[in-house]
Coordinates of C-alpha atoms in Angstrom, one line a residue:
Chain A
X12 CA 111.9 141.9 130.5
X13 CA 110.0 141.3 127.3
X14 CA 106.9 140.5 129.3
X15 CA 107.2 143.7 131.2
X16 CA 107.9 145.7 128.1
X17 CA 104.9 144.1 126.3
X18 CA 102.6 144.9 129.2
X19 CA 103.7 148.5 129.2
X20 CA 103.1 148.8 125.5
X21 CA 99.6 147.3 126.0
X22 CA 98.7 149.9 128.7
X23 CA 100.1 152.8 126.7
X24 CA 98.2 151.6 123.6
X25 CA 95.0 151.3 125.6
X26 CA 95.3 154.7 127.1
X27 CA 96.2 156.2 123.7
X28 CA 93.1 154.6 122.2
X29 CA 90.9 155.9 125.0
X30 CA 92.3 159.4 125.0
X31 CA 92.0 159.7 121.3
X32 CA 88.3 158.8 121.3
X33 CA 85.9 161.5 120.2
X34 CA 83.2 162.3 122.6
X35 CA 79.8 163.2 121.4
X36 CA 76.3 162.8 122.8
X37 CA 74.3 163.5 119.7
X38 CA 74.4 160.2 118.0
X39 CA 73.0 156.8 119.0
X40 CA 74.1 153.5 117.8
X41 CA 71.4 150.9 117.1
X42 CA 73.2 148.4 119.3
X43 CA 72.6 150.4 122.5
X44 CA 72.1 148.1 125.5
X45 CA 74.4 145.4 124.5
X46 CA 78.0 144.8 123.9
X47 CA 78.2 144.9 120.1
X48 CA 81.7 145.7 119.1
X49 CA 84.6 143.3 119.0
X50 CA 88.0 143.6 117.5
X51 CA 91.1 141.4 117.4
X52 CA 94.5 143.0 118.1
X53 CA 97.6 140.9 117.4
X54 CA 100.1 141.8 120.0
X55 CA 103.2 143.6 118.6
X56 CA 102.3 142.7 115.0
X57 CA 99.7 143.4 112.4
X58 CA 99.3 139.7 111.6
X59 CA 99.7 136.3 113.2
X60 CA 103.3 135.2 113.2
X61 CA 104.1 131.5 112.8
X62 CA 101.0 130.1 114.4
X63 CA 97.5 129.0 113.6
X64 CA 94.7 130.5 115.8
X65 CA 91.0 130.1 116.1
X66 CA 88.2 132.3 117.5
X67 CA 85.0 131.1 119.1
X68 CA 82.3 133.6 118.4
X69 CA 78.9 133.7 120.1
X70 CA 76.2 136.0 118.9
X71 CA 73.1 136.4 121.1
X72 CA 70.0 137.8 119.5
X73 CA 66.7 138.5 121.3
X74 CA 64.0 136.0 120.3
X75 CA 66.3 134.2 118.0
X76 CA 68.6 131.3 118.3
X77 CA 72.1 132.3 119.3
X78 CA 74.9 131.6 116.8
X79 CA 78.1 129.9 117.8
X80 CA 81.0 129.8 115.4
X81 CA 84.6 128.7 115.3
X82 CA 86.4 130.9 112.8
X83 CA 89.9 129.8 112.0
X84 CA 92.7 132.4 111.7
X85 CA 95.4 130.8 109.6
X86 CA 99.0 131.8 109.9
X87 CA 99.5 135.2 108.4
X88 CA 96.0 136.5 108.9
X89 CA 96.0 140.2 109.8
X90 CA 93.9 141.9 112.4
X91 CA 91.7 143.5 109.7
X92 CA 91.3 140.2 107.9
X93 CA 90.1 138.6 111.2
X94 CA 87.4 141.2 111.4
X95 CA 86.3 140.6 107.8
X96 CA 86.3 136.8 108.3
X97 CA 84.3 137.0 111.5
X98 CA 81.7 139.4 110.0
X99 CA 81.3 137.2 107.0
X100 CA 80.9 134.1 109.1
X101 CA 78.3 135.7 111.3
X102 CA 76.3 137.0 108.4
X103 CA 76.5 133.6 106.6
X104 CA 75.4 131.8 109.7
X105 CA 72.6 134.3 110.4
X106 CA 71.5 134.4 106.8
X107 CA 71.2 138.2 107.3
X108 CA 73.5 141.2 107.3
X109 CA 73.8 141.7 111.1
X110 CA 77.5 142.3 111.2
X111 CA 79.5 145.0 109.5
X112 CA 83.2 145.9 109.6
X113 CA 84.2 149.4 110.5
X114 CA 87.6 150.4 109.3
X115 CA 89.9 151.9 111.8
X116 CA 93.0 153.4 110.3
X117 CA 94.6 153.7 113.7
X118 CA 93.9 150.2 114.9
X119 CA 92.3 146.9 114.2
X120 CA 89.1 147.0 112.2
X121 CA 86.0 146.4 114.3
X122 CA 83.1 144.0 113.9
X123 CA 79.9 145.9 114.8
X124 CA 76.6 144.0 115.4
X125 CA 73.4 145.7 114.5
X126 CA 70.2 145.9 116.4
X127 CA 70.2 144.2 119.8
X128 CA 72.6 141.5 118.8
X129 CA 75.6 141.1 121.1
X130 CA 78.9 139.3 120.5
X131 CA 81.3 137.5 122.7
X132 CA 84.6 136.1 121.7
X133 CA 87.4 133.9 122.8
X134 CA 90.6 133.1 120.9
X135 CA 92.9 130.2 121.2
X136 CA 96.2 128.9 119.8
X137 CA 96.4 125.6 118.1
X138 CA 98.7 123.2 119.9
X139 CA 102.3 122.3 119.5
X140 CA 103.8 122.8 116.1
X141 CA 107.3 122.9 114.9
X142 CA 109.1 126.2 115.3
X143 CA 108.3 129.2 117.5
X144 CA 104.8 130.4 118.1
X145 CA 103.9 134.0 118.4
X146 CA 101.2 136.5 117.8
X147 CA 98.9 136.5 120.8
X148 CA 95.6 138.0 120.0
X149 CA 94.0 140.6 122.3
X150 CA 90.2 140.5 122.2
X151 CA 88.8 144.0 122.5
X152 CA 85.2 144.7 123.5
X153 CA 83.7 148.1 123.5
X154 CA 80.4 149.9 123.2
X155 CA 82.0 152.3 120.7
X156 CA 82.9 151.7 117.1
X157 CA 85.0 154.2 115.3
X158 CA 82.0 156.4 114.6
X159 CA 80.2 158.7 116.9
X160 CA 79.6 157.9 120.6
X161 CA 77.3 154.9 121.2
X162 CA 75.9 155.4 124.7
X163 CA 75.9 158.7 126.6
X164 CA 75.5 157.2 130.0
X165 CA 76.6 153.7 130.9
X166 CA 75.3 152.7 134.3
X167 CA 76.9 149.3 134.6
X168 CA 79.2 146.9 132.8
X169 CA 79.3 143.2 133.4
X170 CA 82.4 141.3 132.2
X171 CA 82.1 137.5 132.2
X172 CA 85.4 135.6 131.9
X173 CA 85.5 132.5 129.8
X174 CA 87.7 129.7 131.0
X175 CA 91.3 130.4 130.2
X176 CA 94.3 128.1 130.2
X177 CA 97.8 127.9 128.8
X178 CA 98.9 131.4 129.8
X179 CA 98.5 134.2 132.3
X180 CA 96.0 136.7 131.0
X181 CA 96.0 140.4 131.1
X182 CA 92.7 142.1 131.8
X183 CA 92.4 145.8 131.1
X184 CA 89.4 148.1 131.6
X185 CA 89.3 151.7 130.5
X186 CA 86.4 154.1 131.3
X187 CA 85.9 157.4 129.7
X188 CA 83.4 160.1 130.3
X189 CA 82.8 163.4 132.1
X190 CA 83.1 164.4 135.7
X191 CA 80.2 166.2 137.3
X192 CA 82.1 169.4 136.8
X193 CA 82.1 168.7 133.0
X194 CA 85.8 168.0 133.0
X195 CA 87.0 164.9 131.1
X196 CA 87.1 161.6 133.0
X197 CA 89.5 158.8 132.1
X198 CA 90.4 155.9 134.3
X199 CA 92.2 152.7 133.4
X200 CA 93.1 149.6 135.4
X201 CA 94.9 146.5 134.4
X202 CA 95.7 143.2 136.1
X203 CA 97.6 140.1 135.2
X204 CA 95.8 136.9 136.3
X205 CA 97.7 133.7 136.9
X206 CA 97.1 130.8 134.6
X207 CA 96.4 128.6 137.6
X208 CA 93.7 130.8 139.1
X209 CA 90.1 129.6 139.0
X210 CA 87.6 131.9 137.4
X211 CA 86.3 132.9 140.8
X212 CA 89.9 133.7 142.0
X213 CA 90.5 135.7 138.9
X214 CA 87.3 137.6 139.2
X215 CA 88.1 138.4 142.9
X216 CA 91.6 139.6 142.0
X217 CA 90.2 141.8 139.2
X218 CA 87.6 143.3 141.5
X219 CA 90.2 144.0 144.2
X220 CA 92.5 145.7 141.7
X221 CA 89.7 147.7 140.1
X222 CA 88.5 149.0 143.5
X223 CA 92.0 149.9 144.4
X224 CA 92.1 151.9 141.2
X225 CA 88.9 153.8 142.1
X226 CA 86.3 151.8 140.3
X227 CA 83.1 150.6 141.9
X228 CA 83.5 146.9 141.1
X229 CA 81.9 143.7 142.5
X230 CA 82.0 140.0 141.8
X231 CA 79.3 138.3 139.8
X232 CA 79.3 134.6 138.8
X233 CA 82.5 134.0 136.7
X234 CA 83.0 137.7 136.3
X235 CA 83.1 141.3 137.4
X236 CA 80.5 144.1 137.5
X237 CA 81.4 147.7 137.5
X238 CA 78.7 150.3 138.4
X239 CA 78.7 154.0 137.9
X240 CA 79.0 155.9 141.2
X241 CA 75.9 157.9 141.9
X242 CA 76.8 161.5 141.7
X243 CA 80.2 160.5 140.2
X244 CA 81.5 160.7 136.7
X245 CA 79.3 159.9 133.7
X246 CA 80.6 156.9 131.8
X247 CA 80.3 157.4 128.1
X248 CA 82.6 154.9 126.7
X249 CA 84.2 151.7 127.9
X250 CA 86.9 149.5 126.5
X251 CA 87.7 146.1 127.9
X252 CA 90.4 143.9 126.6
X253 CA 91.8 140.5 127.5
X254 CA 94.8 138.7 126.1
X255 CA 97.3 136.0 126.9
X256 CA 100.5 137.3 128.3
X257 CA 103.4 136.4 126.1
X258 CA 105.3 133.5 127.6
X259 CA 108.9 132.5 127.0
X260 CA 107.6 129.2 125.6
X261 CA 104.5 130.0 123.7
X262 CA 104.3 126.6 122.0
X263 CA 101.5 125.3 124.1
X264 CA 97.7 125.7 123.5
X265 CA 96.2 128.7 125.1
X266 CA 92.8 130.2 125.0
X267 CA 90.9 133.0 126.8
X268 CA 87.8 135.1 126.2
X269 CA 85.3 137.5 127.5
X270 CA 81.7 138.4 127.3
X271 CA 80.7 142.0 128.1
X272 CA 77.3 143.5 128.7
X273 CA 76.3 147.0 129.7
X274 CA 73.2 148.9 130.8
X275 CA 72.4 152.5 130.1
Chain B
X20 CA 100.3 119.0 85.0
X21 CA 99.3 119.1 88.6
X22 CA 96.2 121.2 87.7
X23 CA 95.2 118.8 84.9
X24 CA 95.4 115.8 87.2
X25 CA 93.5 117.5 89.9
X26 CA 90.8 118.5 87.4
X27 CA 90.7 114.9 86.4
X28 CA 90.2 113.8 89.9
X29 CA 87.5 116.4 90.5
X30 CA 85.6 115.2 87.5
X31 CA 85.3 111.7 89.1
X32 CA 81.8 111.5 90.7
X33 CA 82.1 112.3 94.4
X34 CA 81.1 108.9 95.8
X35 CA 83.4 107.0 93.5
X36 CA 86.5 108.2 95.3
X37 CA 85.2 108.6 98.8
X38 CA 83.2 105.5 99.2
X39 CA 80.3 107.6 100.5
X40 CA 76.8 106.5 99.9
X41 CA 74.8 108.2 97.2
X42 CA 72.5 109.7 99.8
X43 CA 75.1 112.4 100.2
X44 CA 74.1 113.9 96.9
X45 CA 71.7 116.8 97.1
X46 CA 72.8 117.6 100.7
X47 CA 74.0 121.2 100.8
X48 CA 76.7 122.3 103.2
X49 CA 77.3 125.5 104.9
X50 CA 81.0 125.7 105.2
X51 CA 83.5 128.4 104.3
X52 CA 87.1 128.5 103.4
X53 CA 89.8 130.8 104.6
X54 CA 93.3 131.0 103.2
X55 CA 96.1 133.3 104.2
X56 CA 99.4 134.0 102.5
X57 CA 102.3 134.9 104.8
X58 CA 105.6 136.4 103.7
X59 CA 108.7 136.5 105.8
X60 CA 108.4 140.1 106.5
X61 CA 104.7 140.4 106.8
X62 CA 101.7 141.1 104.6
X63 CA 103.2 144.3 103.2
X64 CA 106.6 143.0 102.7
X65 CA 107.5 143.1 99.0
X66 CA 109.6 139.9 99.2
X67 CA 108.0 136.6 99.6
X68 CA 111.1 134.5 99.3
X69 CA 111.6 131.9 96.6
X70 CA 108.9 131.5 94.0
X71 CA 106.4 128.7 94.5
X72 CA 103.0 127.6 93.4
X73 CA 99.8 127.5 95.6
X74 CA 97.1 125.1 94.6
X75 CA 93.6 125.6 96.0
X76 CA 90.8 123.1 95.7
X77 CA 87.2 124.0 96.6
X78 CA 84.3 121.7 96.5
X79 CA 80.9 123.3 96.7
X80 CA 77.3 122.1 96.6
X81 CA 74.4 124.4 96.6
X82 CA 70.9 123.5 97.9
X83 CA 69.1 121.4 95.3
X84 CA 72.3 120.7 93.4
X85 CA 72.6 117.0 92.7
X86 CA 76.4 116.8 92.6
X87 CA 79.1 118.9 94.1
X88 CA 81.2 121.2 91.9
X89 CA 85.0 121.3 92.2
X90 CA 87.1 124.4 91.5
X91 CA 90.8 124.0 91.3
X92 CA 93.3 126.8 90.8
X93 CA 97.1 126.6 90.8
X94 CA 98.7 130.0 91.2
X95 CA 102.4 130.6 90.5
X96 CA 103.8 133.1 93.1
X97 CA 107.0 134.5 91.6
X98 CA 109.8 135.6 93.9
X99 CA 109.2 139.1 95.2
X100 CA 105.4 138.9 95.1
X101 CA 103.8 140.5 98.1
X102 CA 101.4 138.3 100.1
X103 CA 98.5 140.8 99.3
X104 CA 99.3 140.6 95.6
X105 CA 99.4 136.8 95.8
X106 CA 96.0 136.8 97.5
X107 CA 94.6 139.0 94.8
X108 CA 95.9 136.7 92.1
X109 CA 94.4 133.7 93.8
X110 CA 91.1 135.5 94.0
X111 CA 91.2 136.1 90.2
X112 CA 92.2 132.5 89.6
X113 CA 89.3 131.1 91.7
X114 CA 86.9 133.3 89.8
X115 CA 88.2 132.0 86.6
X116 CA 87.9 128.5 88.0
X117 CA 84.2 129.0 88.5
X118 CA 83.8 130.4 92.0
X119 CA 81.3 133.3 92.0
X120 CA 83.0 136.7 92.6
X121 CA 80.4 137.5 95.2
X122 CA 81.5 134.6 97.3
X123 CA 85.1 135.7 97.5
X124 CA 86.4 138.4 99.8
X125 CA 90.0 139.4 100.1
X126 CA 91.3 141.5 103.0
X127 CA 95.1 142.1 103.1
X128 CA 96.6 138.6 102.3
X129 CA 93.5 136.6 103.3
X130 CA 91.1 135.0 100.9
X131 CA 87.7 134.1 102.3
X132 CA 85.3 132.0 100.3
X133 CA 81.7 131.6 101.5
X134 CA 78.8 129.7 99.9
X135 CA 78.1 126.1 100.6
X136 CA 81.7 124.9 100.8
X137 CA 81.9 121.1 101.2
X138 CA 85.6 120.9 101.4
X139 CA 88.8 122.8 100.6
X140 CA 92.4 122.2 100.4
X141 CA 95.6 124.2 99.9
X142 CA 99.1 123.1 99.1
X143 CA 102.3 124.7 97.9
X144 CA 105.0 123.2 95.8
X145 CA 108.1 124.1 97.8
X146 CA 109.1 125.0 101.3
X147 CA 109.5 128.6 100.6
X148 CA 109.9 131.1 103.3
X149 CA 106.4 132.2 102.4
X150 CA 103.5 130.0 103.5
X151 CA 100.0 129.5 102.4
X152 CA 97.7 128.3 105.1
X153 CA 94.0 127.4 104.5
X154 CA 91.2 125.8 106.4
X155 CA 87.6 124.7 105.7
X156 CA 85.1 125.3 108.4
X157 CA 81.5 125.1 109.2
X158 CA 79.3 127.8 110.6
X159 CA 76.7 127.9 113.2
X160 CA 76.2 125.4 116.1
X161 CA 72.5 125.2 115.5
X162 CA 73.0 123.4 112.2
X163 CA 72.5 119.7 111.9
X164 CA 75.3 117.6 113.3
X165 CA 78.0 116.9 110.8
X166 CA 81.0 114.8 110.6
X167 CA 84.3 115.9 109.2
X168 CA 86.3 114.2 106.5
X169 CA 89.8 114.7 105.3
X170 CA 90.6 113.5 101.9
X171 CA 93.9 113.2 100.0
X172 CA 93.9 114.1 96.4
X173 CA 96.7 112.2 94.7
X174 CA 98.7 114.0 92.1
X175 CA 99.4 111.0 90.1
X176 CA 96.6 109.1 88.5
X177 CA 98.8 106.0 88.8
X178 CA 98.1 106.0 92.5
X179 CA 95.0 104.0 92.0
X180 CA 97.1 101.3 90.3
X181 CA 99.8 101.2 92.9
X182 CA 102.5 102.9 90.8
X183 CA 102.5 106.1 92.7
X184 CA 104.8 106.5 95.6
X185 CA 105.1 109.4 98.0
X186 CA 107.8 112.1 98.4
X187 CA 109.1 113.0 101.8
X188 CA 107.1 115.6 103.6
X189 CA 105.4 116.6 106.8
X190 CA 101.6 116.6 107.0
X191 CA 99.6 118.4 109.7
X192 CA 96.0 117.5 110.4
X193 CA 94.1 119.6 112.9
X194 CA 90.5 119.9 114.0
X195 CA 89.0 122.7 116.1
X196 CA 85.7 122.9 117.8
X197 CA 84.4 122.2 121.3
X198 CA 85.3 119.6 123.9
X199 CA 82.8 117.6 126.0
X200 CA 82.5 120.6 128.3
X201 CA 81.6 122.8 125.3
X202 CA 84.9 124.7 125.7
X203 CA 87.0 125.7 122.7
X204 CA 89.4 122.9 121.9
X205 CA 91.8 121.9 119.2
X206 CA 93.6 118.6 118.4
X207 CA 96.6 118.5 116.1
X208 CA 98.8 115.8 114.8
X209 CA 102.0 116.1 112.8
X210 CA 102.8 113.1 110.6
X211 CA 106.1 112.5 108.8
X212 CA 105.5 111.1 105.4
X213 CA 108.6 109.1 104.2
X214 CA 109.4 108.9 100.5
X215 CA 108.5 105.7 98.7
X216 CA 105.2 104.8 100.3
X217 CA 102.3 103.6 98.3
X218 CA 98.9 105.3 98.6
X219 CA 97.6 102.5 100.8
X220 CA 100.7 102.7 103.0
X221 CA 100.1 106.5 103.4
X222 CA 96.5 105.8 104.3
X223 CA 97.6 103.3 106.9
X224 CA 100.3 105.6 108.3
X225 CA 97.9 108.5 108.7
X226 CA 95.2 106.4 110.3
X227 CA 97.7 104.8 112.7
X228 CA 99.0 108.1 113.8
X229 CA 95.5 109.5 114.4
X230 CA 94.4 106.4 116.3
X231 CA 97.5 106.6 118.4
X232 CA 96.8 110.2 119.2
X233 CA 93.3 109.3 120.4
X234 CA 91.3 110.4 117.4
X235 CA 88.2 108.7 116.1
X236 CA 88.9 108.2 112.4
X237 CA 88.2 105.7 109.6
X238 CA 89.7 105.0 106.2
X239 CA 86.5 104.2 104.2
X240 CA 88.3 104.1 100.8
X241 CA 91.7 104.5 99.2
X242 CA 92.9 108.1 99.6
X243 CA 89.9 109.0 101.8
X244 CA 89.9 109.6 105.6
X245 CA 86.9 110.4 107.8
X246 CA 87.4 112.0 111.2
X247 CA 84.6 111.9 113.6
X248 CA 86.4 113.3 116.7
X249 CA 89.8 114.4 117.8
X250 CA 91.4 113.4 121.1
X251 CA 89.5 116.2 122.9
X252 CA 87.3 117.8 120.2
X253 CA 83.9 116.1 120.1
X254 CA 82.0 118.8 118.3
X255 CA 83.9 119.6 115.1
X256 CA 83.8 123.0 113.6
X257 CA 86.8 123.3 111.4
X258 CA 89.5 121.1 110.0
X259 CA 92.9 122.2 108.8
X260 CA 95.6 120.4 106.7
X261 CA 99.0 121.8 106.2
X262 CA 101.8 120.4 104.1
X263 CA 105.5 121.1 104.6
X264 CA 107.1 119.9 101.5
X265 CA 105.5 118.1 98.6
X266 CA 104.5 114.5 99.5
X267 CA 102.8 114.0 96.1
X268 CA 99.3 114.6 97.2
X269 CA 97.2 117.6 98.2
X270 CA 95.7 117.2 101.7
X271 CA 92.1 118.2 101.5
X272 CA 89.7 118.9 104.3
X273 CA 86.1 119.6 104.7
X274 CA 82.7 119.1 106.2
X275 CA 80.4 116.3 105.2
X276 CA 76.8 115.4 106.3
X277 CA 76.4 112.8 108.9
X278 CA 75.1 109.8 107.0
X279 CA 74.5 107.6 110.0

């Protein structure tokens, strides 16, 4: 019951986020061409409850070494503090100001990478500890920070799953744009993947579900690709999220993650 | 008293209480420290439960600096303090203890300290319903390989002479990083510290528990503990120590250059 309720809340929140986004085609974010926005959303709370988490952050930069970090999120860390900690850690490791935090009063603050840098993230729960564990963290990827629209025409999106374990995961994709008639376009699909599924099985399930929901999806190694339909809606904004589904016994280590790229 | 004793311990030259070779000196580190305060009702809850005291120790060493610097701050958290207010007070206290303001960032109830952190530790004096939780961690993968060390800073100077004995408490040691397949991994061990143990007995107890759990660890000197790998973590990125109760020492974790 709780699991179902939580899932419903996720979907409603995702749709609300997408439907509240402001559309514009006049501004251009310097990160065009790569997935450069990531945020951490603690499920049902604003902060981690009774658990210690960590996030693995990978930043890819053209012609430069990639940066791989493990940023700990101690018990009590809020969503916004996670964004601050990740941005500081990236800038410290890069020895340059390539990450900024965009405040979002209606949701978790977002880490925005500048230039052509892209970021992927996975989160995991530290293992057994006394008392209940709670506060699953949803990792949100988007091409759109809180400011004006990033890319006016997304042609494809590739979502690479990182190995997951310890919990079922919930994958959600929302696309927003305009139909050829000029009318708004909004489509969202969501799927729960079993903990025991392999990456290939999970990717196939997601593709099947997305195609049933009207997307143009196909399997790529360890992931899913969604292409815009020629002559179909123009995709202006995407939002991909992944999180561990709350389990009755959440006192075991879990981790999950996602890397997202897009072309325009 | 606790603060004075910790300051005394910090004043001891680094190799003297770790057993580390002097080649460590002048080796800068690139770690950071993150501390979060949690109240029973969340970050904005005006009630943090019973009053308690949070002690934070940060050891830094900038490039070219011969010896590390140690900043210690003990912050009383009165009953009714919000976690965010507690974090702000800790920030001010760390600045007063010598941490540059530019290196400290506070968001909500989280204090993040950047800038060549060797090691950091956090403890609290009572098992209040509010909790302080901190961790020292290293940054990018493309840095030189490091080893991680946990250290225990004893409250009582008499520990070196054998007069010190522990109080009962639970100690948690955890390391995060990547396993042999380069996947995120974490190893964690909870250790029950009985009352009445000497410093050497505490060392032996911790080492035995880690070895039994499959960790690769050594005890190079009294009150010092080096961890090279966890049961699954082979590429260490962060270490975390948590105390539930007051065993009489402050668990202290950090990142140290690989001297081998």
